[in-house]
Coordinates of C-alpha atoms in Angstrom, one line a residue:
E954 CA -35.7 -29.1 13.7
C955 CA -38.3 -27.3 15.9
Q956 CA -37.9 -30.1 18.5
I957 CA -34.2 -30.0 18.4
V958 CA -34.1 -26.2 19.0
D959 CA -36.7 -26.4 21.7
K960 CA -34.6 -29.1 23.5
G961 CA -31.5 -26.8 23.0
W962 CA -33.2 -23.9 24.9
E963 CA -34.5 -26.2 27.6
E964 CA -31.1 -27.7 28.2
G965 CA -29.3 -24.4 28.1
W966 CA -27.2 -25.3 24.9
I967 CA -28.2 -21.9 23.3
T968 CA -26.2 -19.2 24.9
P969 CA -25.1 -15.7 23.9
Q970 CA -22.2 -15.8 21.7
M971 CA -19.8 -12.9 22.4
S972 CA -17.5 -11.3 20.0
P973 CA -13.9 -11.4 21.4
R974 CA -13.3 -7.9 20.3
G975 CA -15.2 -4.8 19.2
T976 CA -14.6 -3.1 15.7
G977 CA -15.8 0.3 16.8
K978 CA -18.4 0.4 14.0
R979 CA -21.9 1.2 14.6
V980 CA -24.8 0.0 12.5
A981 CA -28.5 1.2 12.4
V982 CA -31.0 -1.6 11.6
V983 CA -34.5 -0.2 10.8
G984 CA -37.0 -2.9 11.4
S985 CA -37.1 -5.6 13.9
G986 CA -38.7 -8.4 12.0
P987 CA -36.8 -11.6 11.1
A988 CA -34.6 -9.9 8.6
G989 CA -33.6 -7.1 11.0
L990 CA -33.1 -9.4 14.0
A991 CA -31.0 -11.8 11.8
C992 CA -28.8 -9.1 10.5
A993 CA -28.4 -7.5 13.8
Q994 CA -27.4 -10.6 15.6
Q995 CA -24.7 -11.6 13.0
L996 CA -23.3 -7.9 13.1
A997 CA -22.9 -8.1 16.8
R998 CA -21.1 -11.5 16.5
A999 CA -18.7 -9.9 14.1
G1000 CA -17.9 -7.3 16.7
H1001 CA -20.0 -4.3 15.5
A1002 CA -22.4 -2.4 17.6
P1003 CA -25.9 -2.6 16.1
S1004 CA -29.0 -0.8 17.1
V1005 CA -32.4 -1.9 16.0
F1006 CA -35.0 0.7 15.5
E1007 CA -38.6 -0.4 15.8
K1008 CA -41.7 1.9 15.3
N1009 CA -43.9 -0.1 17.5
D1010 CA -43.6 -0.7 21.3
R1011 CA -42.5 -4.2 21.1
I1012 CA -39.7 -6.1 19.1
G1013 CA -40.6 -8.6 16.5
G1014 CA -42.2 -7.0 13.4
L1015 CA -45.1 -9.0 12.0
M1016 CA -43.7 -12.0 14.0
R1017 CA -45.0 -10.1 17.0
Y1018 CA -48.1 -8.4 15.7
G1019 CA -49.1 -10.1 12.6
I1020 CA -48.9 -14.0 13.6
P1021 CA -51.5 -15.1 16.4
D1022 CA -50.3 -16.4 19.6
F1023 CA -52.2 -19.7 19.0
K1024 CA -49.8 -20.2 16.0
M1025 CA -46.4 -18.8 17.4
E1026 CA -46.0 -17.9 21.1
K1027 CA -44.3 -14.6 21.6
H1028 CA -41.9 -15.9 24.4
L1029 CA -40.1 -17.5 21.5
I1030 CA -39.2 -14.0 20.4
D1031 CA -38.6 -12.7 23.9
R1032 CA -35.9 -15.4 24.6
R1033 CA -34.1 -14.6 21.4
V1034 CA -34.1 -10.8 22.0
A1035 CA -32.7 -11.5 25.5
Q1036 CA -29.9 -13.6 23.8
M1037 CA -29.2 -10.7 21.4
E1038 CA -29.2 -8.0 24.2
A1039 CA -26.4 -10.0 26.0
E1040 CA -24.5 -10.2 22.8
G1041 CA -24.4 -6.3 22.5
V1042 CA -27.5 -5.5 20.3
I1043 CA -29.4 -2.4 21.4
F1044 CA -33.1 -2.2 20.9
R1045 CA -34.9 1.2 20.5
T1046 CA -38.8 1.0 20.3
N1047 CA -41.3 3.6 19.5
M1048 CA -38.7 5.0 17.1
E1049 CA -40.4 5.6 13.6
I1050 CA -37.5 6.5 11.3
G1051 CA -38.4 9.5 9.1
V1052 CA -40.7 10.7 11.8
T1053 CA -39.2 10.4 15.3
V1054 CA -35.8 10.6 13.9
S1055 CA -34.4 11.5 10.5
V1056 CA -32.7 9.2 8.1
Q1057 CA -29.9 11.8 7.9
R1058 CA -29.4 11.7 11.6
L1059 CA -28.9 8.0 11.6
L1060 CA -26.4 8.4 8.8
D1061 CA -24.6 11.0 10.8
D1062 CA -24.4 8.9 14.0
Y1063 CA -23.9 5.4 12.3
D1064 CA -21.5 3.9 9.8
V1065 CA -24.1 2.0 8.0
L1066 CA -27.9 1.9 7.7
V1067 CA -29.8 -1.3 6.9
M1068 CA -33.3 -1.1 5.7
A1069 CA -35.3 -4.1 6.9
G1070 CA -38.8 -2.7 7.3
G1071 CA -40.7 -5.4 5.6
A1072 CA -43.5 -5.2 3.1
E1073 CA -46.3 -3.7 4.9
N1074 CA -48.3 -2.2 2.1
P1075 CA -51.5 -4.4 1.8
R1076 CA -53.2 -5.2 -1.5
D1077 CA -56.6 -3.4 -1.3
L1078 CA -60.0 -4.6 -2.8
E1079 CA -61.1 -1.9 -5.4
I1080 CA -64.8 -2.5 -5.5
E1081 CA -67.9 -0.4 -5.0
G1082 CA -68.7 -0.1 -1.5
R1083 CA -65.3 -0.5 -0.2
A1084 CA -65.6 2.3 2.2
L1085 CA -68.4 0.7 4.1
D1086 CA -67.8 0.2 7.9
G1087 CA -66.9 -3.4 8.6
I1088 CA -64.3 -4.0 5.8
H1089 CA -60.8 -4.2 7.2
F1090 CA -57.3 -5.2 6.3
A1091 CA -56.3 -8.5 7.9
M1092 CA -53.4 -6.9 9.7
D1093 CA -55.4 -4.4 11.5
F1094 CA -57.6 -7.1 12.7
L1095 CA -54.8 -9.4 13.8
T1096 CA -52.5 -6.8 15.4
Q1097 CA -55.2 -5.6 17.7
Q1098 CA -55.7 -9.2 19.0
N1099 CA -52.0 -9.8 19.5
K1100 CA -51.8 -6.5 21.4
R1101 CA -54.7 -7.5 23.7
N1102 CA -53.0 -11.0 24.5
A1103 CA -49.7 -9.0 25.3
G1104 CA -51.7 -7.1 28.1
D1105 CA -52.5 -3.8 26.3
D1106 CA -55.8 -2.3 27.4
E1107 CA -58.3 -1.7 24.6
A1108 CA -57.6 1.8 24.1
R1109 CA -54.0 1.2 23.4
A1110 CA -54.7 -2.1 21.4
A1111 CA -57.3 -0.5 19.3
P1112 CA -56.9 3.2 19.1
S1113 CA -59.1 3.7 16.2
G1114 CA -61.9 1.4 17.3
T1115 CA -62.3 -2.2 18.2
L1116 CA -62.4 -4.9 15.7
S1117 CA -64.2 -8.1 16.9
A1118 CA -65.7 -11.0 15.1
K1119 CA -67.8 -11.9 18.0
G1120 CA -71.5 -12.8 16.8
K1121 CA -70.8 -11.8 13.1
H1122 CA -70.8 -13.4 9.7
V1123 CA -67.2 -13.1 8.8
V1124 CA -65.8 -13.3 5.2
V1125 CA -62.1 -13.7 4.8
I1126 CA -60.9 -12.7 1.1
G1127 CA -57.5 -14.5 0.5
G1128 CA -56.4 -18.1 0.8
G1129 CA -52.9 -17.8 2.1
D1130 CA -51.5 -18.0 5.9
T1131 CA -52.8 -14.7 6.7
G1132 CA -56.3 -15.7 5.8
S1133 CA -56.1 -18.7 7.9
D1134 CA -54.9 -16.5 10.8
C1135 CA -57.9 -14.4 10.5
I1136 CA -60.2 -17.6 10.3
G1137 CA -58.6 -18.9 13.6
T1138 CA -58.8 -15.5 15.4
S1139 CA -62.5 -15.0 14.3
N1140 CA -63.4 -18.5 15.6
R1141 CA -61.8 -17.6 19.0
H1142 CA -63.7 -14.4 19.0
G1143 CA -67.0 -16.3 18.6
A1144 CA -68.1 -15.6 14.9
L1145 CA -71.4 -17.0 13.8
S1146 CA -69.9 -18.1 10.7
V1147 CA -66.5 -17.9 8.8
T1148 CA -66.3 -18.1 5.0
Q1149 CA -63.0 -17.9 3.1
L1150 CA -62.9 -16.8 -0.6
E1151 CA -60.1 -17.7 -3.0
I1152 CA -59.8 -16.3 -6.4
M1153 CA -57.8 -19.2 -7.6
P1154 CA -59.5 -22.6 -8.6
Q1155 CA -59.6 -25.4 -6.0
P1156 CA -56.3 -27.5 -6.1
P1157 CA -56.4 -31.3 -6.5
V1158 CA -56.6 -33.3 -3.3
L1159 CA -53.6 -35.3 -4.3
E1160 CA -50.5 -33.8 -6.2
N1161 CA -49.1 -35.3 -9.4
K1162 CA -45.6 -35.8 -8.2
S1163 CA -44.2 -36.5 -11.5
M1164 CA -45.4 -33.2 -12.7
T1165 CA -44.2 -31.1 -9.8
W1166 CA -40.9 -32.5 -8.6
P1167 CA -38.6 -30.8 -7.6
D1168 CA -41.0 -27.8 -7.1
W1169 CA -43.5 -27.5 -4.4
P1170 CA -46.5 -29.7 -5.3
L1171 CA -49.8 -28.2 -5.9
R1172 CA -52.4 -29.9 -3.8
L1173 CA -55.4 -28.8 -1.6
R1174 CA -54.0 -28.0 1.9
T1175 CA -56.0 -27.4 5.0
S1176 CA -54.7 -25.4 7.9
S1177 CA -55.3 -26.1 11.7
S1178 CA -57.5 -22.8 11.6
Q1179 CA -59.4 -24.2 8.7
E1180 CA -60.0 -27.4 10.5
E1181 CA -61.3 -25.6 13.4
G1182 CA -64.3 -24.4 11.3
C1183 CA -64.9 -22.5 8.0
E1184 CA -66.6 -22.7 4.7
R1185 CA -64.0 -22.5 1.8
D1186 CA -65.0 -21.4 -1.6
F1187 CA -62.6 -21.2 -4.8
A1188 CA -62.5 -19.5 -8.0
V1189 CA -64.6 -16.6 -6.8
A1190 CA -64.3 -12.8 -7.4
T1191 CA -65.9 -10.1 -5.1
K1192 CA -67.9 -7.6 -7.2
R1193 CA -69.5 -5.3 -4.9
A1194 CA -70.1 -4.6 -1.2
I1195 CA -73.6 -4.1 -0.1
G1196 CA -74.4 -1.9 2.8
K1197 CA -77.1 -0.5 5.1
D1198 CA -76.9 2.4 7.2
G1199 CA -73.2 2.6 6.2
K1200 CA -72.3 -0.9 7.4
I1201 CA -71.5 -4.0 5.4
V1202 CA -74.2 -6.6 5.2
A1203 CA -73.5 -8.6 2.2
L1204 CA -70.9 -9.1 -0.7
E1205 CA -72.1 -9.7 -4.3
C1206 CA -69.8 -12.4 -5.9
V1207 CA -69.3 -14.1 -9.0
R1208 CA -67.7 -17.5 -10.2
L1209 CA -64.6 -17.7 -12.3
E1210 CA -63.2 -20.1 -14.8
W1211 CA -59.8 -20.2 -16.5
V1212 CA -59.9 -19.8 -20.3
A1213 CA -57.1 -20.1 -22.8
G1214 CA -56.7 -17.0 -24.8
P1215 CA -55.5 -16.8 -28.5
D1216 CA -51.9 -16.8 -27.4
G1217 CA -52.5 -19.9 -25.3
R1218 CA -52.3 -18.1 -21.9
Q1219 CA -54.8 -18.8 -19.2
T1220 CA -57.0 -15.9 -18.3
M1221 CA -59.8 -15.6 -15.7
Q1222 CA -63.4 -15.0 -17.0
E1223 CA -66.6 -14.5 -15.1
I1224 CA -69.1 -17.3 -15.6
A1225 CA -72.3 -15.8 -17.0
G1226 CA -75.3 -16.2 -14.6
S1227 CA -73.2 -17.4 -11.6
E1228 CA -73.6 -14.3 -9.5
F1229 CA -74.4 -14.9 -5.8
T1230 CA -74.7 -12.9 -2.7
L1231 CA -72.9 -13.9 0.6
Q1232 CA -74.0 -12.6 4.0
A1233 CA -71.2 -10.4 5.6
D1234 CA -71.0 -8.4 8.8
M1235 CA -67.2 -8.3 8.7
V1236 CA -65.0 -8.6 5.9
L1237 CA -61.3 -9.1 6.2
L1238 CA -58.9 -8.5 3.3
A1239 CA -56.0 -10.9 3.3
M1240 CA -54.9 -10.7 -0.2
G1241 CA -51.2 -10.2 0.4
F1242 CA -48.8 -7.2 0.2
L1243 CA -47.7 -5.1 -2.7
G1244 CA -44.3 -4.2 -1.1
P1245 CA -42.8 -1.9 1.4
R1246 CA -44.7 1.4 2.4
H1247 CA -43.4 4.2 0.5
N1248 CA -43.2 6.9 3.3
A1249 CA -41.0 9.3 5.1
F1250 CA -38.4 6.8 5.8
T1251 CA -37.9 5.6 2.1
E1252 CA -38.4 9.2 1.0
Q1253 CA -35.7 10.4 3.3
A1254 CA -33.4 7.5 2.3
E1255 CA -33.7 8.5 -1.3
V1256 CA -33.3 4.9 -2.6
E1257 CA -34.4 3.6 -5.9
F1258 CA -37.2 1.0 -6.1
D1259 CA -37.6 -2.0 -8.5
A1260 CA -40.3 -2.8 -10.7
R1261 CA -42.2 -4.6 -8.0
S1262 CA -41.9 -1.3 -5.8
A1263 CA -39.3 -2.9 -3.5
V1264 CA -36.2 -1.2 -2.4
K1265 CA -33.7 -1.9 -5.3
A1266 CA -30.6 -3.8 -4.0
P1267 CA -28.9 -6.9 -5.4
V1268 CA -28.3 -10.1 -3.4
T1269 CA -24.6 -9.8 -4.3
D1270 CA -24.1 -7.0 -1.8
Y1271 CA -27.5 -5.7 -0.6
K1272 CA -26.3 -2.1 -1.3
T1273 CA -29.1 0.4 -2.3
S1274 CA -28.7 3.4 -4.6
T1275 CA -27.8 5.5 -1.6
P1276 CA -24.2 5.4 0.0
N1277 CA -24.0 3.5 3.2
I1278 CA -27.5 2.3 3.1
F1279 CA -28.3 -1.6 2.6
A1280 CA -31.6 -3.3 2.3
C1281 CA -32.8 -6.8 3.1
G1282 CA -35.8 -9.1 3.7
D1283 CA -39.3 -8.4 2.5
M1284 CA -38.4 -4.7 2.1
R1285 CA -35.9 -5.7 -0.6
R1286 CA -37.7 -8.8 -2.2
G1287 CA -41.2 -8.1 -1.6
Q1288 CA -43.6 -10.3 0.3
S1289 CA -42.1 -13.7 1.3
L1290 CA -41.5 -16.2 4.0
V1291 CA -39.8 -15.7 7.4
V1292 CA -37.1 -18.3 6.5
W1293 CA -36.3 -16.1 3.3
A1294 CA -36.1 -12.9 5.6
I1295 CA -33.7 -14.6 8.1
R1296 CA -31.5 -15.8 5.2
E1297 CA -31.5 -12.3 3.6
G1298 CA -30.7 -10.7 7.2
R1299 CA -27.8 -13.1 7.5
Q1300 CA -26.4 -12.5 4.0
C1301 CA -26.7 -8.7 4.3
A1302 CA -24.8 -8.7 7.6
Q1303 CA -22.0 -10.6 6.0
A1304 CA -22.2 -7.9 3.2
V1305 CA -22.1 -5.0 5.7
D1306 CA -19.2 -6.6 7.5
A1307 CA -17.2 -6.9 4.3
Y1308 CA -18.0 -3.3 3.5
L1309 CA -16.9 -1.9 6.8
M1310 CA -13.8 -4.1 7.4
G1311 CA -12.8 -5.1 3.8
V1312 CA -13.3 -8.8 4.5
S1313 CA -15.8 -10.8 6.4
K1314 CA -15.6 -14.1 8.2
L1315 CA -19.4 -14.3 8.7
P1316 CA -21.0 -17.3 6.8
R1317 CA -22.8 -16.2 3.6

């Protein structure tokens, strides 16, 4: 599929798809990640006038700032944005809704507002010593490097201080894609060593197909960043951060095992006597996201949240509890994949189109 679409761009098969007529309806899409972009493009093709509002200075959301360039080149975003601009989508950067402009102002100026701000609230590590210098959220680390690659000077890329893994013993806590991105970036910085800790036990090398089909098979997977160099340790919990002169120097860890409780459910328990200390000059927290940030934007929108702290909106119509406000992508479903965000953005566009026009010809 990647080869096909790359060939399509190279050969000029993929061109702007202009709507034959306009509807006169204006839609504000807040967030320029995959959900917001997918939603805005479909709305433009339906004849509406979408404007995408992005708080950062470039379009793309975490595709732009959270995924390293060695994993996804940013010209892939740029060519799609150019296509969308030709189709009539307006992009407004450096516009933080709730701060730069109020939600009410958007509701006054636009027929519909779509919340597509992603799930940017990172899961923290609540341990003794968390406040030590050298412990950072993964996205703070990754975003800086992407801004440098884009040509920003250091003061602009790292306004709160440079985060560099050069010459350091780096520990990445979290075994997912974001953790792998931290590994690859740390190696490119010139880290002395990189260790990745995962709280779950090590998966089997080969999956049991008869037990997993049709679900995603459970087996040990190794990313390209992990192949470039890192130590991986499984079933490990971090207990305490050890510091010297206010800076992190080591992590106190313990090994875990899964034990069946009285009700048969598996629970994690620490293995007595398994404590160990791991040298660490930099610790990167890549343990996932809890949901969207609850900030001035969500407060002014006055939307309800579900039990997972995401914006409450059903997949049937993507409507929030506030009139004329819709939500899609990670902001609605919680942390997920780019393909899910694109799907939700497109479905939300169809729902908005039907809401505005009474019927929609957009694909569901």
